[in-house]
Amino acid sequence: TNLQRKEQGETMFEMILRKLDIKYTKTRIATPRHNGKVERQHRQDSERFYKYLKMFNLEDGRKQLAKYQVKSNNYIKTCLGFKSPNQVVEQYLIFVKKSFKCNLCLTL
């Protein structure tokens, strides 16, 4: 229940991870060992997007970035078990709808 969750200090996200038997640990901000992952993502973004960016104005840049984000969220990633971020989110929403059967979740 919500009361038990609040007593434990567990968020809904953490509760779902626990139910899925996914180990979750919070890391401190600016943890050096995670810099490699961030730098890799920045390099990929640079190779796939910024290298070819020809922005004529801010609005044009925003449109190009939105298109790139849609495309980028469909790339599979090894860290996600060879799934795309969109596939992971879709599986998460299906799980939430089945597990909690709340009105809010049904609209997602």
Coordinates of C-alpha atoms in Angstrom, one line a residue:
T1 CA 0.0 0.0 0.0
N2 CA 1.0 3.7 -0.2
L3 CA 1.4 3.8 3.5
Q4 CA 3.9 0.9 3.6
R5 CA 5.8 2.4 0.6
K6 CA 6.1 5.8 2.4
E7 CA 7.2 4.2 5.6
Q8 CA 10.0 2.4 3.7
G9 CA 10.8 5.5 1.7
E10 CA 10.3 3.6 -1.5
T11 CA 9.0 5.3 -4.6
M12 CA 6.6 3.6 -7.1
F13 CA 9.5 3.3 -9.5
E14 CA 11.6 1.5 -6.9
M15 CA 8.6 -0.8 -6.0
I16 CA 8.2 -1.8 -9.6
L17 CA 11.9 -2.6 -9.9
R18 CA 11.7 -4.7 -6.8
K19 CA 8.7 -6.6 -8.1
L20 CA 10.6 -7.2 -11.4
D21 CA 13.5 -8.4 -9.3
I22 CA 15.8 -5.7 -10.7
K23 CA 18.7 -4.5 -8.5
Y24 CA 18.6 -0.8 -8.3
T25 CA 21.2 1.4 -6.6
K26 CA 21.4 5.2 -6.5
T27 CA 24.7 6.7 -7.4
R28 CA 26.0 10.1 -6.3
I29 CA 26.1 12.9 -8.7
A30 CA 29.4 13.3 -10.7
T31 CA 30.5 9.7 -10.0
P32 CA 33.7 9.3 -12.0
R33 CA 33.2 5.6 -12.9
H34 CA 30.1 6.6 -14.8
N35 CA 31.8 9.2 -16.9
G36 CA 32.7 6.6 -19.6
K37 CA 29.0 5.9 -20.2
V38 CA 28.1 9.5 -20.5
E39 CA 31.1 10.3 -22.7
R40 CA 30.2 7.4 -25.0
Q41 CA 26.6 8.7 -25.4
H42 CA 28.0 12.2 -26.1
R43 CA 30.3 10.8 -28.7
Q44 CA 27.5 8.9 -30.4
D45 CA 25.3 12.0 -30.4
S46 CA 28.1 13.9 -31.9
E47 CA 28.7 11.3 -34.6
R48 CA 25.0 10.9 -35.4
F49 CA 23.6 14.4 -35.0
Y50 CA 25.9 17.3 -34.3
K51 CA 28.4 16.5 -37.0
Y52 CA 25.6 16.9 -39.6
L53 CA 23.7 19.7 -38.0
K54 CA 23.1 22.8 -40.1
M55 CA 20.9 25.0 -38.0
F56 CA 19.4 28.1 -39.6
N57 CA 17.6 29.3 -36.5
L58 CA 16.7 28.1 -33.0
E59 CA 13.3 26.7 -34.1
D60 CA 14.9 24.8 -36.9
G61 CA 17.5 23.4 -34.5
R62 CA 14.7 22.3 -32.1
K63 CA 12.9 20.5 -35.0
Q64 CA 16.0 18.7 -36.0
L65 CA 16.8 17.7 -32.4
A66 CA 13.2 16.3 -32.0
K67 CA 13.6 14.2 -35.1
Y68 CA 16.9 12.9 -33.9
Q69 CA 15.6 12.0 -30.4
V70 CA 12.8 9.9 -32.0
K71 CA 15.4 8.1 -34.1
S72 CA 17.9 7.8 -31.2
N73 CA 15.3 6.3 -28.9
N74 CA 14.8 3.5 -31.3
Y75 CA 18.5 2.4 -31.4
I76 CA 19.1 -0.8 -29.6
K77 CA 21.6 -0.6 -26.7
T78 CA 23.5 -3.5 -25.2
C79 CA 23.1 -2.1 -21.7
L80 CA 19.3 -2.5 -22.1
G81 CA 19.6 -6.1 -23.1
F82 CA 19.6 -5.3 -26.9
K83 CA 16.4 -3.4 -26.6
S84 CA 15.8 0.2 -27.5
P85 CA 14.8 2.8 -24.8
N86 CA 11.3 2.9 -26.4
Q87 CA 11.0 -0.9 -26.0
V88 CA 12.0 -0.7 -22.4
V89 CA 9.5 2.1 -21.6
E90 CA 6.8 0.2 -23.5
Q91 CA 7.4 -3.0 -21.4
Y92 CA 7.5 -0.9 -18.2
L93 CA 4.1 0.7 -19.0
I94 CA 2.6 -2.7 -19.8
F95 CA 3.9 -4.0 -16.4
V96 CA 2.5 -1.0 -14.5
K97 CA -0.9 -1.3 -16.1
K98 CA -1.1 -5.0 -15.3
S99 CA 0.3 -4.7 -11.8
F100 CA -1.5 -1.7 -10.4
K101 CA -4.7 -1.4 -12.4
C102 CA -5.1 2.2 -11.5
N103 CA -7.0 4.8 -13.6
L104 CA -3.9 6.9 -14.1
C105 CA -1.9 4.0 -15.4
L106 CA -4.6 3.0 -17.8
T107 CA -4.4 6.3 -19.6
L108 CA -0.7 5.9 -20.3

